[in-house]
Short mmCIF file of C-alpha atoms in Angstrom, two decimals:
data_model
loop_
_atom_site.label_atom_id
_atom_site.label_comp_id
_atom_site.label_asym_id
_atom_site.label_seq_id
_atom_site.Cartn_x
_atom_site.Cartn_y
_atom_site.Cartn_z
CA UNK A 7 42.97 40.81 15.03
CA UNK A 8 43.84 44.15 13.65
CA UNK A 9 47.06 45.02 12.53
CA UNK A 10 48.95 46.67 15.25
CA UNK A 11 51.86 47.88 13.34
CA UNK A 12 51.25 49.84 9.75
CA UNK A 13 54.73 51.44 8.99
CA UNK A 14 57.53 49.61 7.34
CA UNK A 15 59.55 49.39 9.99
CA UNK A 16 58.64 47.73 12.99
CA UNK A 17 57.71 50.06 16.06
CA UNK A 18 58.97 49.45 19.72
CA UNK A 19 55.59 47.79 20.62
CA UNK A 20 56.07 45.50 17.59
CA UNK A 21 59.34 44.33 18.59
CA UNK A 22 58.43 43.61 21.94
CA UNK A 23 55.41 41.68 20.95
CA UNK A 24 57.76 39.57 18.42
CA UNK A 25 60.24 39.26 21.45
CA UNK A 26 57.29 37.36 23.46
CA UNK A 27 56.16 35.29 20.49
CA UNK A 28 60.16 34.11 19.67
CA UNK A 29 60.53 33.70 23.76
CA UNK A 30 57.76 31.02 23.26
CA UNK A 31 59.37 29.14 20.52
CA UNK A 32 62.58 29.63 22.03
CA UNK A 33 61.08 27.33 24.70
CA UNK A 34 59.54 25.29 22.47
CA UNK A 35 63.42 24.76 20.75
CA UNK A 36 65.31 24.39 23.89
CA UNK A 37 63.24 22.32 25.89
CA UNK A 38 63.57 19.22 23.07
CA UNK A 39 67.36 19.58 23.00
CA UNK A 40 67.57 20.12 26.40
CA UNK A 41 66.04 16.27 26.94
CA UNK A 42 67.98 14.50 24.82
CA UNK A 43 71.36 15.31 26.57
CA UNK A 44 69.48 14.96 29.83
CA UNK A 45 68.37 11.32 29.28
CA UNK A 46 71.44 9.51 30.67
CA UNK A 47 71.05 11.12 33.98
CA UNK A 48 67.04 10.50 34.25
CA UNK A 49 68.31 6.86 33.53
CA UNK A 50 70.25 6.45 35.93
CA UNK A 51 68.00 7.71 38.63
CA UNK A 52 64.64 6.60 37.69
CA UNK A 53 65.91 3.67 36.75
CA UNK A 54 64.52 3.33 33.46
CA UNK A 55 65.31 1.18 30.48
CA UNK A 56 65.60 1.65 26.78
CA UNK A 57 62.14 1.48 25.99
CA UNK A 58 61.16 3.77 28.49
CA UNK A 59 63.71 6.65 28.03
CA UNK A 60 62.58 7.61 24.62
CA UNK A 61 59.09 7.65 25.96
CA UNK A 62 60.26 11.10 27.41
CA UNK A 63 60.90 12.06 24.04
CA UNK A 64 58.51 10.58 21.75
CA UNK A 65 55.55 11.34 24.20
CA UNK A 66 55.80 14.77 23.86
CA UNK A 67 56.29 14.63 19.83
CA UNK A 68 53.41 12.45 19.47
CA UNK A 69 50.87 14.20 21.33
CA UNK A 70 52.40 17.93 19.89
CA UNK A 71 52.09 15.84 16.10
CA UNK A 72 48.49 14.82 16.76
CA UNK A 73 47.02 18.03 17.95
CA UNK A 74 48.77 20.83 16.71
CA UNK A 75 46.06 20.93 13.57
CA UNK A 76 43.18 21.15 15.97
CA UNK A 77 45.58 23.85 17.85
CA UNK A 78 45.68 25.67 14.99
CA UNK A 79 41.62 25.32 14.47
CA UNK A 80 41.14 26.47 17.89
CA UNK A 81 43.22 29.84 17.73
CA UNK A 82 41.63 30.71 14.79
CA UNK A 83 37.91 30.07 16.55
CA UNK A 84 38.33 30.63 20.33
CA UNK A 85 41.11 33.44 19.69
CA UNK A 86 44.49 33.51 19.39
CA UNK A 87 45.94 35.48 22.32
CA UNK A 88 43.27 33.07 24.17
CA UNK A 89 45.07 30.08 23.32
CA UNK A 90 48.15 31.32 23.86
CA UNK A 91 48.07 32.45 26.77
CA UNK A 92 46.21 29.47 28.46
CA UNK A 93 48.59 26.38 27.26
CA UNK A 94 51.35 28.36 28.05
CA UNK A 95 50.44 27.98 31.74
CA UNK A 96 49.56 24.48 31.23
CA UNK A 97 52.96 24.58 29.43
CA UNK A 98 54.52 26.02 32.69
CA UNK A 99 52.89 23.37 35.04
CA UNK A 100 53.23 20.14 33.56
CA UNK A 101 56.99 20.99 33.13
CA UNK A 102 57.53 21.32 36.76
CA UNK A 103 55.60 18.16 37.29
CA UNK A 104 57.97 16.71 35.46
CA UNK A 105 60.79 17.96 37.90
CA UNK A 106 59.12 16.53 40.71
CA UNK A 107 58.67 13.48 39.29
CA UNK A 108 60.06 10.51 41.05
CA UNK A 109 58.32 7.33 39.12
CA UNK A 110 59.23 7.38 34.94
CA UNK A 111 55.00 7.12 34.11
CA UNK A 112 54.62 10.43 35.97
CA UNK A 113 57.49 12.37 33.41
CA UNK A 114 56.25 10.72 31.01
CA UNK A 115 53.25 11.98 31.75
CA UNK A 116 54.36 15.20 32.01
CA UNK A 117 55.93 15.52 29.21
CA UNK A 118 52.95 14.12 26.69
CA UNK A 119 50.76 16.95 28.29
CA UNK A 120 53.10 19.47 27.72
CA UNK A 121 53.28 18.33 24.06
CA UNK A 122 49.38 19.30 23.93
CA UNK A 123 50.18 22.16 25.12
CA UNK A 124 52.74 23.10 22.73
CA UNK A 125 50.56 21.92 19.98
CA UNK A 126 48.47 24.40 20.84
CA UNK A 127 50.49 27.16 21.89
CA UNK A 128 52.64 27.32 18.66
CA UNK A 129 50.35 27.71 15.82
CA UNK A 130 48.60 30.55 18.12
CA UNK A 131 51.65 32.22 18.21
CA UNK A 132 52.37 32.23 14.62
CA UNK A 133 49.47 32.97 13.87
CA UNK A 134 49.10 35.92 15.86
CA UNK A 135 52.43 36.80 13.61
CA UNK A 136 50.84 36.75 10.80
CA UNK A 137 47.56 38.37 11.22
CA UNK A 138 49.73 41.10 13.59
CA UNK A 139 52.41 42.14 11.12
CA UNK A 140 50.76 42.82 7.32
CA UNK A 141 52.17 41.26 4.50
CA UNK A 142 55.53 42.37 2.87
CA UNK A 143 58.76 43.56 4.56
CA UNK A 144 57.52 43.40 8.02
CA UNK A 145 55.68 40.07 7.97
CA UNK A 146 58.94 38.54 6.39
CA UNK A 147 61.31 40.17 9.01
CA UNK A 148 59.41 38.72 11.94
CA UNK A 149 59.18 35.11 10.73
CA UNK A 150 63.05 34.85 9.38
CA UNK A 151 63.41 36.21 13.56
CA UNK A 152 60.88 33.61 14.33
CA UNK A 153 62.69 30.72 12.63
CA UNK A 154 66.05 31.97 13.78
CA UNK A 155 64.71 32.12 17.33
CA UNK A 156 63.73 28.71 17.10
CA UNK A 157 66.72 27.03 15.40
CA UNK A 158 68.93 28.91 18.28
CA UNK A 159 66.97 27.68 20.54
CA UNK A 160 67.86 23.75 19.84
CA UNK A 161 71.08 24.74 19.37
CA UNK A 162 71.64 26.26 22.17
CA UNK A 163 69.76 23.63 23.99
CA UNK A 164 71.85 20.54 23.83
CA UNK A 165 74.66 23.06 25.94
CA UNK A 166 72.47 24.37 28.50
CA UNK A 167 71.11 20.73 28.94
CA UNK A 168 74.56 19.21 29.20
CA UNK A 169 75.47 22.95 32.12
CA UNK A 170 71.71 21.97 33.58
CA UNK A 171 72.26 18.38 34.33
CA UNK A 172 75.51 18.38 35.98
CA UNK A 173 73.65 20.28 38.35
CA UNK A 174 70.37 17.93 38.39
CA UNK A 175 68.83 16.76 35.61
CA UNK A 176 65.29 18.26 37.35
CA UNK A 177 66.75 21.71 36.16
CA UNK A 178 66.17 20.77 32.57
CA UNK A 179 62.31 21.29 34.13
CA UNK A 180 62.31 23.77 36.17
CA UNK A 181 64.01 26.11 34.00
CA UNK A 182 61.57 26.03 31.39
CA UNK A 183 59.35 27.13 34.16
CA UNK A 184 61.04 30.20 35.17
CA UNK A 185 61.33 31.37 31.44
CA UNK A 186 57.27 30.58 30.83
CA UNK A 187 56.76 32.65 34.04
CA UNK A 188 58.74 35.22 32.23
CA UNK A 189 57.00 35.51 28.87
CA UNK A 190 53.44 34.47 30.42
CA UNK A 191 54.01 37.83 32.39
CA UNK A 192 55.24 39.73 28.84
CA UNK A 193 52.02 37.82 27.11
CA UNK A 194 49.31 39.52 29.00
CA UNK A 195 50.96 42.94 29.40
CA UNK A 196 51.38 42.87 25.63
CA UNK A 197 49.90 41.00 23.27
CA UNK A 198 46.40 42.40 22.13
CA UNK A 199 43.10 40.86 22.56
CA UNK A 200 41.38 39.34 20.03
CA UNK A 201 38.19 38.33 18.77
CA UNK A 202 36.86 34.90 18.51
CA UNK A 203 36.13 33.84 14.69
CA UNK A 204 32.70 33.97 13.86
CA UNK A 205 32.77 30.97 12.05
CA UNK A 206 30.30 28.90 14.75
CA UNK A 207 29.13 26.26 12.92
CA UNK A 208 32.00 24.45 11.81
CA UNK A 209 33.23 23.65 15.11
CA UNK A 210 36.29 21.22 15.93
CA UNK A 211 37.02 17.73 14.96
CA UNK A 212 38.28 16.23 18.24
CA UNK A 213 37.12 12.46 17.50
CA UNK A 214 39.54 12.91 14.70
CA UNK A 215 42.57 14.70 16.53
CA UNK A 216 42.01 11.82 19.37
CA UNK A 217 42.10 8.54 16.59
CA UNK A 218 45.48 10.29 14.84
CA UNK A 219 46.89 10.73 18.00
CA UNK A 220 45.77 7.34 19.44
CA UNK A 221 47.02 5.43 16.00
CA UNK A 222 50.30 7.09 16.87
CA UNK A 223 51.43 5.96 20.04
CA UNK A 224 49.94 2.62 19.65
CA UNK A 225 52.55 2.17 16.38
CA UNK A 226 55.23 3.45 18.21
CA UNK A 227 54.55 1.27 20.85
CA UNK A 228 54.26 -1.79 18.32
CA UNK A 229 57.87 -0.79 17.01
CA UNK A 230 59.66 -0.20 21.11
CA UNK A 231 57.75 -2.96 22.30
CA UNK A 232 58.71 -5.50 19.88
CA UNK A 233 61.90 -6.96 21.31
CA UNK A 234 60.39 -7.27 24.61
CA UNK A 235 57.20 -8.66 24.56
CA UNK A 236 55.24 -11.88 22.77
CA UNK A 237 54.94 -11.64 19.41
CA UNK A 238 50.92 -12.21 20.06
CA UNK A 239 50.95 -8.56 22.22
CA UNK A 240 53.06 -6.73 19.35
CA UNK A 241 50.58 -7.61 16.92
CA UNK A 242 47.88 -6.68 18.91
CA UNK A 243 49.09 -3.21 19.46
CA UNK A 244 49.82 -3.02 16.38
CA UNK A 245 46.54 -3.83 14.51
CA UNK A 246 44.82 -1.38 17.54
CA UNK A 247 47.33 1.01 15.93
CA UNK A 248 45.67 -0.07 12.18
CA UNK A 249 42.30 0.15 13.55
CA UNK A 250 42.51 3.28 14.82
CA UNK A 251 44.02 4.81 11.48
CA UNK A 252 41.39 3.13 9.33
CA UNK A 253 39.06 4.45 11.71
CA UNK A 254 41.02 8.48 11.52
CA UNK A 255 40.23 8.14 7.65
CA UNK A 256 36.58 7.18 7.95
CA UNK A 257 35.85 10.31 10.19
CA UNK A 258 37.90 12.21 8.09
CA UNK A 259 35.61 11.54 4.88
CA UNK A 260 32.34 11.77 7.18
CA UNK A 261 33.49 15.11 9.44
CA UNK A 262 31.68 18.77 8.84
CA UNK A 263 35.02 20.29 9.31
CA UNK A 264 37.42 17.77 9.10
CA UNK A 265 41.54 18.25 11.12
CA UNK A 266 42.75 17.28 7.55
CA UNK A 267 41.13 17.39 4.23
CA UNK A 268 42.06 13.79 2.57
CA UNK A 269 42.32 15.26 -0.78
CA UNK A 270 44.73 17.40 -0.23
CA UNK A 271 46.83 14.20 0.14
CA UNK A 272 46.56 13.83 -3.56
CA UNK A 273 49.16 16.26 -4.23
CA UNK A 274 52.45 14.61 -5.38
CA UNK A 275 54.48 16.95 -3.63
CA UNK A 276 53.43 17.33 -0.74
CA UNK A 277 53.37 13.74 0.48
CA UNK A 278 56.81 13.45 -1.00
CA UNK A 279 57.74 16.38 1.32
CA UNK A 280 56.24 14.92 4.22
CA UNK A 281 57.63 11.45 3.61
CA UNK A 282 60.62 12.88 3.25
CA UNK A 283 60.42 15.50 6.81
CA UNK A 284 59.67 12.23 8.51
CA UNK A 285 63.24 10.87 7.74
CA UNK A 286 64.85 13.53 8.13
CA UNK A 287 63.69 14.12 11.65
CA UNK A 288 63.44 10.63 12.56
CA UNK A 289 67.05 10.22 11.67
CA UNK A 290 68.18 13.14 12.97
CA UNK A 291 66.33 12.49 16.58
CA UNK A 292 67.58 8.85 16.30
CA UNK A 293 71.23 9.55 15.60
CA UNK A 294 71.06 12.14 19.22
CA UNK A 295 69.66 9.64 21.27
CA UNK A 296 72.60 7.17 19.47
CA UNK A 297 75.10 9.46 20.49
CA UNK A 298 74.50 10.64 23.60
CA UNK A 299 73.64 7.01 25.26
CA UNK A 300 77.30 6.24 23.22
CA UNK A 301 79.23 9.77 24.76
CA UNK A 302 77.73 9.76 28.33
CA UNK A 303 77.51 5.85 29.12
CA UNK A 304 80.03 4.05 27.23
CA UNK A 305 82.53 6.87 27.16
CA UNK A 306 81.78 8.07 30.31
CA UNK A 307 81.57 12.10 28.92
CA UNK A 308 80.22 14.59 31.31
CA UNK A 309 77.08 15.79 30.13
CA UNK A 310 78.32 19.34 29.73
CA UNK A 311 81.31 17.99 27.61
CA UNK A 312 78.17 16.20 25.40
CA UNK A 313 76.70 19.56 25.21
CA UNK A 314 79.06 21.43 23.80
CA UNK A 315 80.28 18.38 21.35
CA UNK A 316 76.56 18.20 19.79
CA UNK A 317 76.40 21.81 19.73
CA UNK A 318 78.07 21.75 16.47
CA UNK A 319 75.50 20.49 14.55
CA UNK A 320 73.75 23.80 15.62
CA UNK A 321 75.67 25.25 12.74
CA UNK A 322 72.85 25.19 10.55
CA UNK A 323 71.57 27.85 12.53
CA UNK A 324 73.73 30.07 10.94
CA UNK A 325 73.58 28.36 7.40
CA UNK A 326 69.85 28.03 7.20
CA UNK A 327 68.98 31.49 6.66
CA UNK A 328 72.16 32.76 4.51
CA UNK A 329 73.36 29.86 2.52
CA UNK A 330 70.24 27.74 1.87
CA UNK A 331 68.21 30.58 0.34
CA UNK A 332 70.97 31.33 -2.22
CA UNK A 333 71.23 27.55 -3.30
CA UNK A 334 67.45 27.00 -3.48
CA UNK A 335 67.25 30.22 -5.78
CA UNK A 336 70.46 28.74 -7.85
CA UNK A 337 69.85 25.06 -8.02
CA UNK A 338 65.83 24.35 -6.97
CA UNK A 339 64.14 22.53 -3.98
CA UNK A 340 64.45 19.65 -4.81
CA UNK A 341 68.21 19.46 -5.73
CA UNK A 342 69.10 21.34 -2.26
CA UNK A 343 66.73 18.58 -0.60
CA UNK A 344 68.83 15.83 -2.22
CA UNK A 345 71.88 17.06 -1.08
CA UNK A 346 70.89 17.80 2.15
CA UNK A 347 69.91 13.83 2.01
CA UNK A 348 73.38 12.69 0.70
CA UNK A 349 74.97 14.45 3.53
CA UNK A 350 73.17 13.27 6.43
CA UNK A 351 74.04 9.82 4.42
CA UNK A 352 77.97 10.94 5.16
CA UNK A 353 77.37 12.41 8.41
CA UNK A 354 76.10 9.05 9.87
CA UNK A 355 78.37 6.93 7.94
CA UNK A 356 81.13 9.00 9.15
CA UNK A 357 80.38 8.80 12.85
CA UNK A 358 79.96 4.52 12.51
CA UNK A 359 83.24 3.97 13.48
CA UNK A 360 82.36 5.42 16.48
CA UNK A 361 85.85 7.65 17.63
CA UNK A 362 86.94 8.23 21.08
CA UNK A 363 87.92 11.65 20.94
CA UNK A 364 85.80 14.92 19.71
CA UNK A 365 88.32 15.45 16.63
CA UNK A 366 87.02 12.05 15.50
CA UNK A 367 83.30 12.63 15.73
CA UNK A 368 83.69 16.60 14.26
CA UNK A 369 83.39 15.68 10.38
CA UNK A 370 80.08 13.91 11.04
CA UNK A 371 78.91 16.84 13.37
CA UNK A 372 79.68 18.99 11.02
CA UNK A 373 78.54 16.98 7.60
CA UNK A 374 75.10 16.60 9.53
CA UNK A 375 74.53 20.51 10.80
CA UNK A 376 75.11 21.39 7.11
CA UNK A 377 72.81 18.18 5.91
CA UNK A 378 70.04 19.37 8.41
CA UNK A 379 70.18 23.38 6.89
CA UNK A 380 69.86 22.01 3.47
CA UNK A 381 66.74 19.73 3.99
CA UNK A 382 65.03 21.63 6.83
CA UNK A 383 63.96 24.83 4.80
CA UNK A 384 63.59 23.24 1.54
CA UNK A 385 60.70 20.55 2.79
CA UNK A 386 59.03 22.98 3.80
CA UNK A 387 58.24 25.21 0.70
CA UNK A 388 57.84 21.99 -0.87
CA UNK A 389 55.25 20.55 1.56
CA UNK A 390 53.41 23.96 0.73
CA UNK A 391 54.40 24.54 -3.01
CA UNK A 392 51.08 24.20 -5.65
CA UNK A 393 48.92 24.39 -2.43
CA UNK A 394 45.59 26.80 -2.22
CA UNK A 395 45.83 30.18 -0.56
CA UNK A 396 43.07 28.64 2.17
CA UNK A 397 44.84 25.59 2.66
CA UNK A 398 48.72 26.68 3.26
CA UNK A 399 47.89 26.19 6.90
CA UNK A 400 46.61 23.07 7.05
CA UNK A 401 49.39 21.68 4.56
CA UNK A 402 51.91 23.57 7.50
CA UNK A 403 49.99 21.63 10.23
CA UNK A 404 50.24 18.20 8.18
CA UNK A 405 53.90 18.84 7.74
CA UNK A 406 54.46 19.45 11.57
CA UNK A 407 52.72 16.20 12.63
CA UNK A 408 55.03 14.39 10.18
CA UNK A 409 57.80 16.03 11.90
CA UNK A 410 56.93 14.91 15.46
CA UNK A 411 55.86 11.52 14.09
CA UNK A 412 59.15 10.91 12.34
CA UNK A 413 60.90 11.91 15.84
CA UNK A 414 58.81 9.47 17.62
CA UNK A 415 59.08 6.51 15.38
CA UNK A 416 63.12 7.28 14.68
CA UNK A 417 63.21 7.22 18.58
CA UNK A 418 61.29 4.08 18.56
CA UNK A 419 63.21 1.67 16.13
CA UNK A 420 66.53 3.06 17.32
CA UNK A 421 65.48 2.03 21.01
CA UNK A 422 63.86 -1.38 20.05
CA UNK A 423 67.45 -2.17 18.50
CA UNK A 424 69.50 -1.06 21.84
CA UNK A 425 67.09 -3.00 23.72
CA UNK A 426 67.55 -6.19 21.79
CA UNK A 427 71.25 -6.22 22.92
CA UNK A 428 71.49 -7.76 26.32
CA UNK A 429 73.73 -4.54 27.54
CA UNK A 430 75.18 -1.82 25.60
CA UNK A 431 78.04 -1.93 23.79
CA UNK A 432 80.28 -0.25 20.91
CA UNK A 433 78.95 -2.99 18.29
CA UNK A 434 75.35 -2.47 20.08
CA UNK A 435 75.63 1.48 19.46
CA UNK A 436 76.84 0.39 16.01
CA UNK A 437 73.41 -1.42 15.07
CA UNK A 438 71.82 1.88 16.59
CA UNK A 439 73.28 4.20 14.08
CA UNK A 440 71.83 1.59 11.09
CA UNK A 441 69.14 2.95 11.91
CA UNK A 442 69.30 6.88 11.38
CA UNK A 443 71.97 5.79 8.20
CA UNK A 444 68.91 3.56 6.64
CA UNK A 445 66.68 6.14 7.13
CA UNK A 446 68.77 9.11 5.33
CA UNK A 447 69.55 6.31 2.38
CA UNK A 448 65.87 6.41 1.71
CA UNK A 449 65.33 9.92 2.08
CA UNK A 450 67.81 10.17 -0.76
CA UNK A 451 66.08 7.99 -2.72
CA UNK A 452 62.49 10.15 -2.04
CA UNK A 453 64.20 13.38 -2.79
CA UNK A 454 65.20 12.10 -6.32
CA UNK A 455 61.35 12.24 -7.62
CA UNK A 456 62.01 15.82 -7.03
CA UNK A 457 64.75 16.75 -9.09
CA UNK A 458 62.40 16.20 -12.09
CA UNK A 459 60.59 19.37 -11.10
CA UNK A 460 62.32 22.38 -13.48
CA UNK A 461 64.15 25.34 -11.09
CA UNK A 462 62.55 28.13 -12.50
CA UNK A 463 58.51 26.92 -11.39
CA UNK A 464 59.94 26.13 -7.53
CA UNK A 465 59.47 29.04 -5.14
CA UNK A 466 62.21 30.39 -3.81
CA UNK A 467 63.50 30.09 -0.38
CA UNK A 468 62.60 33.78 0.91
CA UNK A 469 59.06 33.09 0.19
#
């Protein structure tokens, strides 16, 4: 694509093309939130249990985990505006299937197709970022708007879920259709066509998107599944699960153009970054689901009361891009990554006694927004820190599926623990939140091989 914009400062056209690209991960941002606050009320009228709820959840971040690396392959050869474009309408339908949906397998449904459809929607639109805008003051003002956009977005998601679903929880659907309607319209009047690569013969490596994704759910299945069924079944998803990661690997090390190349996996760094974005995540999504079950059910909050509680922990929002930079530059990665872990240790340990009023839970809102804007960043310059110039995408895409597989499988053990209890209760929730405090406790202890890495040879936190 050729550069559209060539001065320093960004033109009119350039801002409104950024405003259509930050509208899209906007979406992306405030349709996740939006769920989790929502999941009470599709409870309650679907009639689902446990187990099934965080299907909602985890069936969108597994299928956006396992394909967002042949997303990105597929912008980059069948054209980015292309891709865009088309899975945002797919984007746009499945979510109002899911608002019509009156049986729990037809959301869920929904929502794993619409996970495809963000995994390949969002690397198109970054990418379309950063082959639009050239390098330097421009490229670095649209992304920090970029990442804002997004991190506002799942703030400001877990409020408008909570406003949405005292109306009906379908509105948590449709609106994300009115707003793709919106910037699909925006999309075709103004972002500019593109070229296909002409890189033909390396084509796509679906067999291997399809076993990564496939290895994925059956896992997370093994984990939700476990306190419900034989011990014979659980072990037969699971080594399904096995098989189909052994079998991942082997096409990896066989494939012309393989979704990931297994050597990069032999940097230190970045599979201690991705080990550690997995708990992080999967803590984080965990403790939500914890809570909000806990506020809406067993305290009987409205679910725009749980909206505007949570919303707290949107601080880091507002931290991310202002503090973290300056302590990342002062201390190093890897000491603003093991901070970030101790917190969310506090945070989560803080809310275990479980408080009836919002004064009570505020500390451990608070503790984990600040936890979440000190990790966040940091993982990901490590993930891509002493990676080639040719592979900085694909070590961007491997980070991203660890972040929608941690989200899954935090989802997954925190339900399989609710579900053991015969009905849900304060010491029930209690055994829930061991799960997102376990998780954090490790992270800490992953984030220590990184404070042997010196300050001055980590890259700092504006790029």
């Amino acid at each position: 694509m050729t550069s559209t914009v060539t001065q320093e400062r960004l033109t009119g056209r350039a801002w409104a093309v950024l405003f259509v690209l930050c509208g899209a991960i906007f979406l992306e941002g405030i349709d996740i939130s939006m769920m989790g606050v929502a999941l009470p009320s599709i409870r309650a009228e679907l009639g689902l249990t446990t187990g099934e709820l965080q299907w909602i959840v985890s069936g969108y971040a597994l299928s956006y985990g396992g394909f967002v690396l042949l997303g990105g392959r597929a912008a980059d050869l069948l054209g980015r505006r292309r891709m865009f474009v088309t899975w945002l309408v797919v984007f746009l339908l499945f979510s109002g299937l899911g608002g019509f949906a009156t049986e729990g397998w037809v959301l869920i449904l929904a929502r794993f197709v619409t996970g495809i459809a963000a995994a390949f929607m969002t690397p198109a639109g970054l990418s379309i970022i950063t082959t639009t805008y050239p390098e330097g003051p421009q490229r670095t003002k649209a992304l920090l708007v970029y990442a804002g956009t997004a991190a506002g977005g799942f703030s400001l998601g877990m409020v408008t879920g909570g406003l949405l679903t005292a109306i009906d929880w379908r509105w948590v659907f449709f609106a994300p259709v009115i707003v793709s309607a919106a910037i699909l319209a925006a999309a075709i009047a103004l972002i500019p066509r593109d070229t296909p690569s002409a890189v033909r013969g390396q084509g796509f490596d679906l067999t291997g998107a399809l076993t990564l994704t496939g290895a994925m759910l059956l896992l997370v299945a093994t984990v939700v599944r476990a306190p419900d069924v034989s011990s014979t079944q659980t072990l037969a998803t699971g080594a399904g699960g096995l098989v189909l990661l052994t079998a991942f690997v082997l096409i990896e090390q066989r494939a012309a153009s393989p979704l990931i190349r297994l050597g990069l996996l032999r940097n230190v760094a970045l599979v201690r970054a991705n080990v550690g974005a997995i708990l992080l995540v999967g803590s984080f999504v965990g403790f939500q689901f914890v809570a909000v079950l806990y506020l809406q059910e067993l305290r009987h909050w409205s679910e725009w009361k749980t909206g505007l509680a949570m919303m707290v922990i949107g601080i880091d929002s507002v931290l991310a891009p202002t503090l973290t930079p300056w302590l990342v530059q002062r201390f190093g990665n890897g000491r603003v990554v093991f901070g970030g872990f101790v917190l969310a240790v506090l945070a989560y340990a803080a809310f275990l006694p479980l408080g009836t009023t919002f004064a009570a839970m505020l500390p451990a809102f608070l503790l984990l927004g600040l936890a979440f804007a000190l990790a966040y960043g940091p993982l990901t310059i490590a993930a891509t820190e002493r990676v080639a110039e040719d592979e900085q995408g694909l070590a961007s895409g491997v980070l991203t599926t660890s972040f929608q597989f941690g989200s899954a499988l935090g989802l997954a053990v925190v339900a399989a623990v609710l579900s053991a209890a015969d009905e849900l209760t304060v010491e029930g929730f209690r055994n829930g939140l061991a799960v997102p405090l376990t998780a954090a406790v490790l992270g800490v202890l992953v984030a220590i091989g990184g404070l042997r890495v010196p300050v001055g040879k980590q890259v700092s936190a504006n790029g």
